[in-house]
Coordinates of C-alpha atoms and ligand atoms in Angstrom, one line a residue:
M1 CA 143.5 77.7 79.8
A2 CA 139.8 77.2 79.8
S3 CA 138.1 80.5 79.1
I4 CA 134.6 81.0 80.5
D5 CA 131.5 80.1 78.5
Y6 CA 129.1 83.0 78.7
S7 CA 126.6 81.7 76.2
E8 CA 125.3 79.4 78.9
K9 CA 122.7 80.2 81.5
I10 CA 125.3 79.7 84.1
P11 CA 128.8 80.9 83.0
N12 CA 131.3 78.3 83.9
N13 CA 134.6 76.7 83.1
V14 CA 133.7 73.3 84.5
N15 CA 132.0 71.8 81.4
L16 CA 128.6 72.1 82.9
S17 CA 126.9 71.3 79.6
E18 CA 128.4 67.8 79.7
D19 CA 126.9 67.0 83.1
R20 CA 123.2 67.2 82.6
A21 CA 122.0 66.3 86.1
L22 CA 124.2 68.8 87.7
K23 CA 123.2 71.5 85.2
R24 CA 119.6 70.8 85.8
A25 CA 120.1 71.0 89.6
L26 CA 121.9 74.2 89.5
E27 CA 119.4 75.7 87.0
Q28 CA 116.7 74.8 89.5
W29 CA 118.7 76.5 92.3
Q30 CA 119.4 79.6 90.2
P31 CA 115.9 81.2 90.4
N32 CA 115.9 80.6 94.2
Y33 CA 119.2 82.4 94.4
L34 CA 117.9 85.3 92.4
A35 CA 114.8 85.4 94.6
W36 CA 117.2 85.6 97.6
W37 CA 119.2 88.4 95.9
N38 CA 116.1 90.4 95.2
D39 CA 114.9 89.9 98.7
M40 CA 118.2 90.3 100.7
G41 CA 120.7 91.8 98.3
P42 CA 121.5 95.6 98.3
D43 CA 118.3 97.5 99.2
G44 CA 116.7 99.5 96.5
S45 CA 119.4 99.0 94.0
Q46 CA 118.1 96.4 91.5
D47 CA 117.6 99.0 88.8
F48 CA 121.0 100.7 89.0
D49 CA 123.6 100.2 86.3
V50 CA 126.8 99.6 88.3
Y51 CA 130.3 99.7 86.9
L52 CA 131.3 96.2 87.9
R53 CA 134.0 93.8 87.1
T54 CA 133.0 90.3 86.0
A55 CA 135.3 87.3 86.0
V56 CA 135.8 86.3 82.4
S57 CA 138.7 83.9 82.7
V58 CA 140.8 82.4 85.5
D59 CA 144.0 83.7 83.9
P60 CA 145.8 85.8 86.6
Q61 CA 146.5 88.4 83.9
G62 CA 143.2 89.9 82.7
W63 CA 140.7 87.7 84.4
A64 CA 138.1 90.4 84.7
Q65 CA 136.3 92.9 82.6
F66 CA 134.5 96.1 83.7
A67 CA 131.1 97.3 82.4
H68 CA 127.9 98.9 83.7
V69 CA 125.6 96.1 84.7
K70 CA 122.4 95.9 86.7
M71 CA 123.1 93.7 89.6
P72 CA 120.4 91.1 89.2
D73 CA 121.8 90.6 85.7
Y74 CA 125.4 90.0 87.0
R75 CA 126.7 86.8 85.5
W76 CA 127.3 84.7 88.6
G77 CA 129.0 81.6 87.6
I78 CA 131.3 78.7 88.4
F79 CA 135.0 79.2 88.0
L80 CA 137.7 76.8 89.1
N81 CA 141.4 77.4 88.8
P82 CA 143.0 75.1 86.3
A83 CA 143.9 71.5 87.6
E84 CA 147.5 71.0 88.5
Q85 CA 148.8 67.9 86.7
A86 CA 149.0 64.9 89.1
R87 CA 148.5 67.0 92.2
K88 CA 149.5 65.1 95.4
I89 CA 148.2 65.5 98.9
H90 CA 150.9 67.3 100.8
F91 CA 150.0 67.1 104.4
G92 CA 148.3 64.8 106.9
D93 CA 148.0 61.0 106.9
H94 CA 147.5 60.8 103.2
L95 CA 150.7 62.7 102.3
G96 CA 152.1 61.8 99.0
E97 CA 148.8 60.1 97.7
D98 CA 147.0 61.5 94.7
A99 CA 144.7 64.4 95.5
W100 CA 141.0 63.4 95.5
Q101 CA 138.9 64.2 92.6
D102 CA 135.9 62.9 94.5
V103 CA 134.8 62.9 98.1
P104 CA 136.0 59.9 100.0
G105 CA 133.0 58.3 101.8
E106 CA 134.6 58.4 105.2
Y107 CA 135.2 62.2 105.0
R108 CA 131.9 63.1 103.4
A109 CA 130.3 64.5 106.5
N110 CA 133.2 66.6 107.6
L111 CA 133.8 68.0 104.1
R112 CA 130.2 68.9 103.8
R113 CA 130.3 70.7 107.1
I114 CA 133.4 72.7 106.0
I115 CA 131.9 73.7 102.7
V116 CA 128.5 74.7 104.2
T117 CA 130.1 76.7 107.0
Q118 CA 132.2 78.5 104.4
G119 CA 129.3 78.9 102.1
D120 CA 127.1 80.4 104.8
T121 CA 129.3 83.3 105.4
E122 CA 129.0 84.5 101.8
P123 CA 125.3 85.4 101.7
A124 CA 125.5 86.4 105.3
S125 CA 127.7 89.3 104.6
V126 CA 125.5 90.6 101.7
E127 CA 122.6 90.6 104.1
Q128 CA 124.6 92.4 106.8
Q129 CA 125.5 95.1 104.3
R130 CA 122.2 95.4 102.5
H131 CA 121.2 98.8 103.8
L132 CA 124.6 100.5 103.4
G133 CA 123.9 101.7 99.9
L134 CA 121.3 104.2 101.3
T135 CA 124.1 106.1 103.2
C136 CA 127.0 105.8 100.8
P137 CA 129.8 108.5 101.1
S138 CA 130.3 108.5 97.3
Q139 CA 129.6 106.8 94.1
Y140 CA 133.0 105.3 94.1
D141 CA 132.3 103.7 97.5
L142 CA 128.9 102.6 96.5
R143 CA 130.3 100.8 93.5
N144 CA 132.9 99.1 95.7
L145 CA 130.2 97.9 98.2
F146 CA 128.2 96.5 95.3
Q147 CA 131.3 94.8 93.8
V148 CA 132.0 93.1 97.1
N149 CA 128.3 92.1 97.3
V150 CA 128.1 90.5 93.9
E151 CA 131.3 88.6 94.5
E152 CA 130.2 87.3 97.8
G153 CA 127.2 86.1 95.9
R154 CA 129.5 84.3 93.5
H155 CA 131.4 82.7 96.4
L156 CA 128.1 81.2 97.4
W157 CA 127.8 79.8 93.8
A158 CA 131.2 78.3 94.2
M159 CA 130.3 76.4 97.4
V160 CA 126.8 75.4 96.0
Y161 CA 128.5 74.0 93.0
L162 CA 130.6 71.7 95.2
L163 CA 127.5 70.7 97.2
H164 CA 125.5 69.9 94.1
K165 CA 128.2 68.2 92.3
Y166 CA 129.7 66.0 95.0
F167 CA 127.1 65.6 97.8
G168 CA 123.9 64.5 95.9
R169 CA 120.6 65.1 97.5
D170 CA 122.1 66.2 100.9
G171 CA 124.2 68.8 99.0
R172 CA 121.0 70.1 97.2
E173 CA 119.3 70.4 100.5
E174 CA 122.3 72.3 102.0
G175 CA 122.1 74.6 98.9
E176 CA 118.6 75.5 99.7
A177 CA 119.3 75.9 103.4
L178 CA 122.0 78.4 102.5
L179 CA 119.3 80.6 100.9
E180 CA 117.0 80.2 103.9
R181 CA 119.1 81.2 106.9
R182 CA 119.3 84.9 107.6
S183 CA 121.9 87.1 109.2
G184 CA 120.8 88.1 112.7
Q185 CA 117.5 86.2 112.6
V186 CA 116.5 84.6 115.8
D187 CA 114.8 81.5 114.4
N188 CA 117.3 80.7 111.6
P189 CA 120.5 82.6 112.0
R190 CA 123.7 82.3 109.9
I191 CA 126.0 79.7 111.3
L192 CA 128.9 81.9 112.7
Q193 CA 128.3 84.8 115.2
A194 CA 130.3 87.5 113.5
F195 CA 128.0 87.0 110.5
N196 CA 125.0 87.7 112.6
E197 CA 126.3 91.1 113.9
Q198 CA 125.0 94.2 112.1
T199 CA 127.0 96.2 109.8
P200 CA 125.2 99.4 110.5
D201 CA 127.5 102.1 109.1
W202 CA 130.4 102.6 106.7
L203 CA 133.1 102.6 109.3
S204 CA 131.8 99.2 110.3
F205 CA 131.8 98.2 106.7
F206 CA 135.4 99.1 106.2
M207 CA 136.4 97.5 109.4
F208 CA 134.5 94.4 108.4
T209 CA 136.1 94.2 104.9
Y210 CA 139.5 94.7 106.3
F211 CA 139.2 92.3 109.3
T212 CA 136.5 89.8 108.5
D213 CA 137.0 89.5 104.8
R214 CA 140.6 88.7 105.9
D215 CA 139.4 85.8 108.0
G216 CA 137.8 84.7 104.8
K217 CA 141.2 84.9 103.1
F218 CA 142.8 82.7 105.7
Q219 CA 140.0 80.1 105.7
L220 CA 140.2 80.1 101.9
C221 CA 143.9 79.7 102.0
A222 CA 143.6 76.8 104.4
L223 CA 141.0 75.1 102.2
A224 CA 143.1 75.9 99.1
E225 CA 145.5 73.2 100.4
S226 CA 142.8 70.6 100.7
A227 CA 143.3 67.1 99.4
F228 CA 139.9 67.5 97.9
D229 CA 141.0 69.0 94.6
P230 CA 137.8 70.7 93.5
L231 CA 137.7 72.5 96.8
A232 CA 141.3 73.6 96.5
R233 CA 140.7 74.9 92.9
T234 CA 137.5 76.8 93.7
T235 CA 138.9 78.5 96.7
R236 CA 142.1 79.6 94.8
F237 CA 139.9 81.5 92.4
M238 CA 137.8 82.9 95.3
L239 CA 141.0 84.3 96.7
T240 CA 141.6 86.4 93.5
E241 CA 138.4 88.2 94.2
E242 CA 138.9 88.5 98.0
A243 CA 141.9 90.6 97.6
H244 CA 139.8 93.5 96.3
H245 CA 137.4 93.2 99.4
M246 CA 140.4 93.6 101.8
F247 CA 141.6 96.6 99.7
V248 CA 138.1 98.2 100.1
G249 CA 138.5 97.9 103.9
E250 CA 142.1 98.9 104.2
S251 CA 141.8 101.9 101.9
G252 CA 138.4 102.9 103.4
V253 CA 139.7 103.1 106.9
S254 CA 142.8 104.8 105.8
R255 CA 140.8 107.5 104.0
V256 CA 138.7 108.0 107.2
I257 CA 141.9 108.5 109.2
Q258 CA 143.4 110.8 106.6
R259 CA 140.4 113.1 106.7
T260 CA 140.3 113.1 110.5
C261 CA 144.0 114.0 110.6
Q262 CA 143.5 116.8 108.1
V263 CA 140.7 118.3 110.3
M264 CA 142.8 117.8 113.4
N265 CA 145.5 119.9 111.9
E266 CA 143.2 122.5 110.5
L267 CA 141.5 123.0 113.9
R268 CA 144.8 122.3 115.8
T269 CA 142.9 119.9 118.2
D270 CA 142.7 116.4 119.2
D271 CA 139.5 116.9 121.2
P272 CA 136.9 114.3 120.1
A273 CA 134.0 116.7 120.8
K274 CA 135.4 119.4 118.6
L275 CA 136.3 116.9 115.9
R276 CA 132.9 115.4 116.0
A277 CA 131.4 118.9 115.8
A278 CA 133.4 119.3 112.7
G279 CA 131.9 116.2 111.3
V280 CA 134.8 113.6 111.3
I281 CA 135.4 110.6 113.3
D282 CA 137.9 111.0 116.2
L283 CA 140.8 108.6 116.3
P284 CA 139.8 107.0 119.8
T285 CA 136.5 106.1 118.2
I286 CA 138.2 104.5 115.2
Q287 CA 140.3 102.6 117.8
R288 CA 137.2 101.3 119.5
Y289 CA 135.7 100.1 116.3
L290 CA 139.0 98.4 115.5
N291 CA 138.9 96.7 118.9
F292 CA 135.5 95.4 118.2
H293 CA 135.9 94.0 114.8
F294 CA 139.4 92.5 115.5
S295 CA 138.0 90.6 118.5
V296 CA 134.9 89.4 117.0
T297 CA 136.8 88.3 113.9
I298 CA 139.5 86.3 115.7
D299 CA 136.7 84.3 117.4
L300 CA 135.9 83.0 114.0
F301 CA 138.9 80.7 114.0
G302 CA 137.3 78.6 116.7
A303 CA 138.4 77.1 120.0
D304 CA 142.1 77.3 120.7
E305 CA 142.2 73.5 121.4
S306 CA 140.1 71.5 118.9
S307 CA 140.0 67.9 118.1
N308 CA 138.1 68.7 115.0
A309 CA 140.9 70.9 113.8
A310 CA 143.3 68.0 114.3
T311 CA 141.0 65.7 112.3
F312 CA 140.5 68.1 109.5
Y313 CA 144.3 68.5 109.1
S314 CA 145.3 64.8 109.6
T315 CA 142.6 63.7 107.2
G316 CA 143.8 66.1 104.6
L317 CA 140.7 68.3 104.4
K318 CA 142.0 71.6 105.6
G319 CA 145.7 72.6 105.6
R320 CA 147.6 75.4 107.3
Y321 CA 148.1 78.9 105.8
E322 CA 150.7 78.4 103.2
E323 CA 151.2 74.7 104.0
G324 CA 153.3 74.3 100.9
K325 CA 155.8 76.9 102.0
R326 CA 156.5 75.4 105.4
N327 CA 159.6 73.2 106.1
D328 CA 158.3 70.6 108.4
D329 CA 157.0 67.0 108.2
H330 CA 153.5 68.1 107.4
L331 CA 152.3 65.5 109.8
L332 CA 152.8 67.5 113.0
R333 CA 152.4 64.5 115.3
G334 CA 154.2 64.7 118.8
Q335 CA 154.8 68.4 118.3
S336 CA 153.4 71.2 120.6
Y337 CA 152.1 74.7 120.4
R338 CA 151.5 77.4 123.0
V339 CA 148.0 78.7 123.7
L340 CA 146.9 81.1 126.3
Q341 CA 144.8 80.4 129.3
E342 CA 143.9 82.0 132.6
Q343 CA 145.5 80.5 135.7
N344 CA 145.1 81.9 139.3
G345 CA 144.2 85.4 137.9
Q346 CA 147.0 85.5 135.3
L347 CA 147.3 84.8 131.6
V348 CA 149.7 82.0 131.1
E349 CA 151.0 80.0 128.1
K350 CA 150.2 76.3 128.0
E351 CA 151.8 73.7 125.7
V352 CA 149.3 71.6 123.9
P353 CA 149.6 69.1 121.0
L354 CA 150.1 71.2 117.8
L355 CA 147.5 69.2 115.9
N356 CA 144.9 70.3 118.4
A357 CA 146.0 73.8 118.2
L358 CA 145.7 74.4 114.5
N359 CA 142.8 76.9 114.9
E360 CA 145.2 78.9 117.1
V361 CA 148.0 78.6 114.5
L362 CA 145.7 80.0 111.8
R363 CA 144.5 82.7 114.2
D364 CA 148.2 83.7 115.0
D365 CA 149.0 83.8 111.2
Y366 CA 145.9 86.0 110.7
I367 CA 146.9 88.3 113.5
K368 CA 150.3 88.8 112.0
D369 CA 148.8 89.7 108.6
S370 CA 146.2 92.1 110.0
V371 CA 148.8 94.0 112.0
G372 CA 150.4 95.1 108.6
G373 CA 147.6 97.2 107.5
V374 CA 147.2 98.8 110.9
E375 CA 150.8 99.9 110.6
R376 CA 150.0 101.4 107.2
W377 CA 147.1 103.3 108.9
N378 CA 149.5 104.6 111.5
R379 CA 151.8 105.9 108.8
V380 CA 148.9 108.1 107.6
I381 CA 148.7 109.5 111.2
E382 CA 152.5 109.9 111.4
K383 CA 152.6 111.7 108.0
A384 CA 150.1 114.2 109.4
G385 CA 152.5 114.8 112.3
I386 CA 150.0 113.5 114.9
G387 CA 151.2 111.5 118.0
F388 CA 148.5 108.8 118.0
R389 CA 148.9 105.2 117.2
L390 CA 146.2 102.6 116.5
K391 CA 146.8 99.1 117.8
V392 CA 145.3 95.8 117.5
P393 CA 144.1 94.6 120.9
H394 CA 145.5 91.8 122.8
K395 CA 144.4 88.3 121.5
A396 CA 142.6 87.7 124.8
F397 CA 140.5 90.9 124.7
H398 CA 136.8 90.6 124.3
R399 CA 136.8 87.0 123.4
N400 CA 133.7 84.7 123.2
I401 CA 135.1 81.5 122.0
G402 CA 137.6 79.1 123.4
A403 CA 139.5 79.1 126.7
L404 CA 139.6 82.9 126.8
S405 CA 135.9 83.5 126.7
G406 CA 134.4 84.3 130.0
I407 CA 137.5 86.2 131.3
K408 CA 137.9 90.0 131.2
V409 CA 141.1 91.2 129.6
S410 CA 142.1 94.8 128.8
P411 CA 143.2 95.7 125.2
E412 CA 146.8 95.6 126.5
G413 CA 146.3 92.0 127.8
R414 CA 145.9 92.6 131.5
L415 CA 143.3 90.5 133.3
V416 CA 140.8 92.7 135.0
S417 CA 137.8 92.3 137.3
S418 CA 134.3 92.6 136.1
A419 CA 134.1 96.0 138.0
E420 CA 137.2 97.2 136.2
W421 CA 135.9 96.0 132.8
A422 CA 132.5 97.8 133.4
F423 CA 134.4 100.9 134.3
H424 CA 136.6 101.0 131.1
V425 CA 134.5 99.2 128.5
D426 CA 133.4 102.5 127.1
Q427 CA 137.0 103.4 126.3
W428 CA 137.6 99.9 124.8
L429 CA 134.5 99.1 122.7
P430 CA 132.2 101.4 120.6
T431 CA 129.5 102.8 122.9
A432 CA 125.9 103.4 121.8
G433 CA 126.8 107.1 121.7
D434 CA 129.8 106.3 119.3
R435 CA 127.6 104.3 117.1
Q436 CA 124.9 107.0 117.2
F437 CA 127.4 109.6 116.3
V438 CA 128.9 107.6 113.3
A439 CA 125.4 106.9 112.1
S440 CA 124.7 110.7 112.2
L441 CA 127.4 111.2 109.7
M442 CA 126.0 108.8 107.2
G443 CA 124.2 110.9 104.7
R444 CA 124.0 109.8 101.1
V445 CA 126.5 111.4 98.7
V446 CA 126.0 110.4 95.1
E447 CA 127.0 113.2 92.9
P448 CA 129.9 112.1 90.7
G449 CA 133.3 113.0 92.2
K450 CA 131.8 114.2 95.5
F451 CA 132.7 112.7 98.8
A452 CA 131.2 112.9 102.3
N453 CA 132.9 115.2 104.7
W454 CA 134.1 112.4 107.0
I455 CA 136.2 110.6 104.4
A456 CA 139.0 111.6 102.0
P457 CA 138.7 110.8 98.3
P458 CA 140.8 107.7 97.2
A459 CA 144.1 108.2 95.4
L460 CA 142.9 106.5 92.3
G461 CA 139.5 105.5 90.7
I462 CA 138.5 102.0 89.7
N463 CA 140.0 100.5 86.7
R464 CA 141.9 103.8 86.1
Q465 CA 138.6 105.7 85.7
A466 CA 138.5 109.3 87.1
L467 CA 137.2 109.9 90.5
N468 CA 134.2 111.9 89.0
F469 CA 133.4 108.9 86.6
E470 CA 129.8 107.8 86.7
Y471 CA 130.4 104.5 88.6
I472 CA 126.7 104.2 89.1
R473 CA 123.8 105.1 86.8
F474 CA 120.8 105.5 89.1
N475 CA 118.2 105.5 86.3
Ligands
FE2_501 FE1 133.6 85.6 100.0
FE2_502 FE1 135.0 88.8 100.8

């Protein structure tokens, strides 16, 4: 297996030195990327030595190494999973043909759009999270935030490599534009709405990495099936890194819950006011954050009925989640799928052509997957002997994209009037007061081994280090 050449300016396992034009193009993009990092990367952290993992191979066993690194010196590079011998296209109209090693002219525009949309989310999340380091609950958490940030930076590199190598001048222009858009900026925002929302506090960060990085996982899994082999190979390696991001989210929320339950038992109360006074986040507030992040994230899968989704599938650009494990004809013509819509004041299921419903299929797969972690959070609450359950809201709750946008639905899935929505919304979604309270807890804890009062320590350190290990040297 090709190991990664670190003697080069841009570490890679794609023989960059043999493609001079590409190498030159990427080396011209590199300083612009670093300027973006210095400008929009983690605030005030450029001089810290951070205990980071760096990809050193694409071998599933031992692909990473850990060391203290200043983030601007992180070796962002280009790593593709090894090519599969004689890989065939395994879905859509080109089923059975050889996978493409180059971009077919007729699919160029769509492929570019898919790659740019994915690429845009990567720097966006770094921008969204750039102030969080100032309020970290521990060194351990700060290190995890920075790890996620540098890897999102690398994911941007992965997409820019594809743009530069396969899309010529247009691709280079897109590579620049990816460094120019800004999360939340009015004039030049990021492409997808969830990536223009703020991530103002650590509860939001953990919810984001649990729910929204998981959207990333599902999008990457769908692209990992692509007939365009370089896209499939680069997204497969990105998935290796993505797993840690979701771990940060799942374990982060879990530790918040654990700490809250501990204080609930100590004080023998479930009164949010008393718990807040004790400096922990009450479970109903956690539920409202969950409702928000879940609903905003499932919008990312796009409209429930989409002719683009059908085209992307039929032309082989984007498969389904675990396409290879499904036992059907992988053409999906003449089949149907149920999507929800409102009819005479009720939510009803409607049969639509499956090919047009592939966004909904991916969204449903995502929902199944995200429920799992919520159940693990519930076990923490159960174990503490507390009778409260977290739940993901109904799919139709708080939607802004597709047939369900514009209707008001309760978290249980009941259609409600605007008046009823207005009456209950403060129980369903985080209020300004909730956000203010959570923000009030966010002090900076950086002493090795110390954790903020509102979160329990993790069970284990990173890379088997102790919890009081110096994950960050602040210099
Ligand atoms: Fe990513
Ligand atoms: Fe991620």
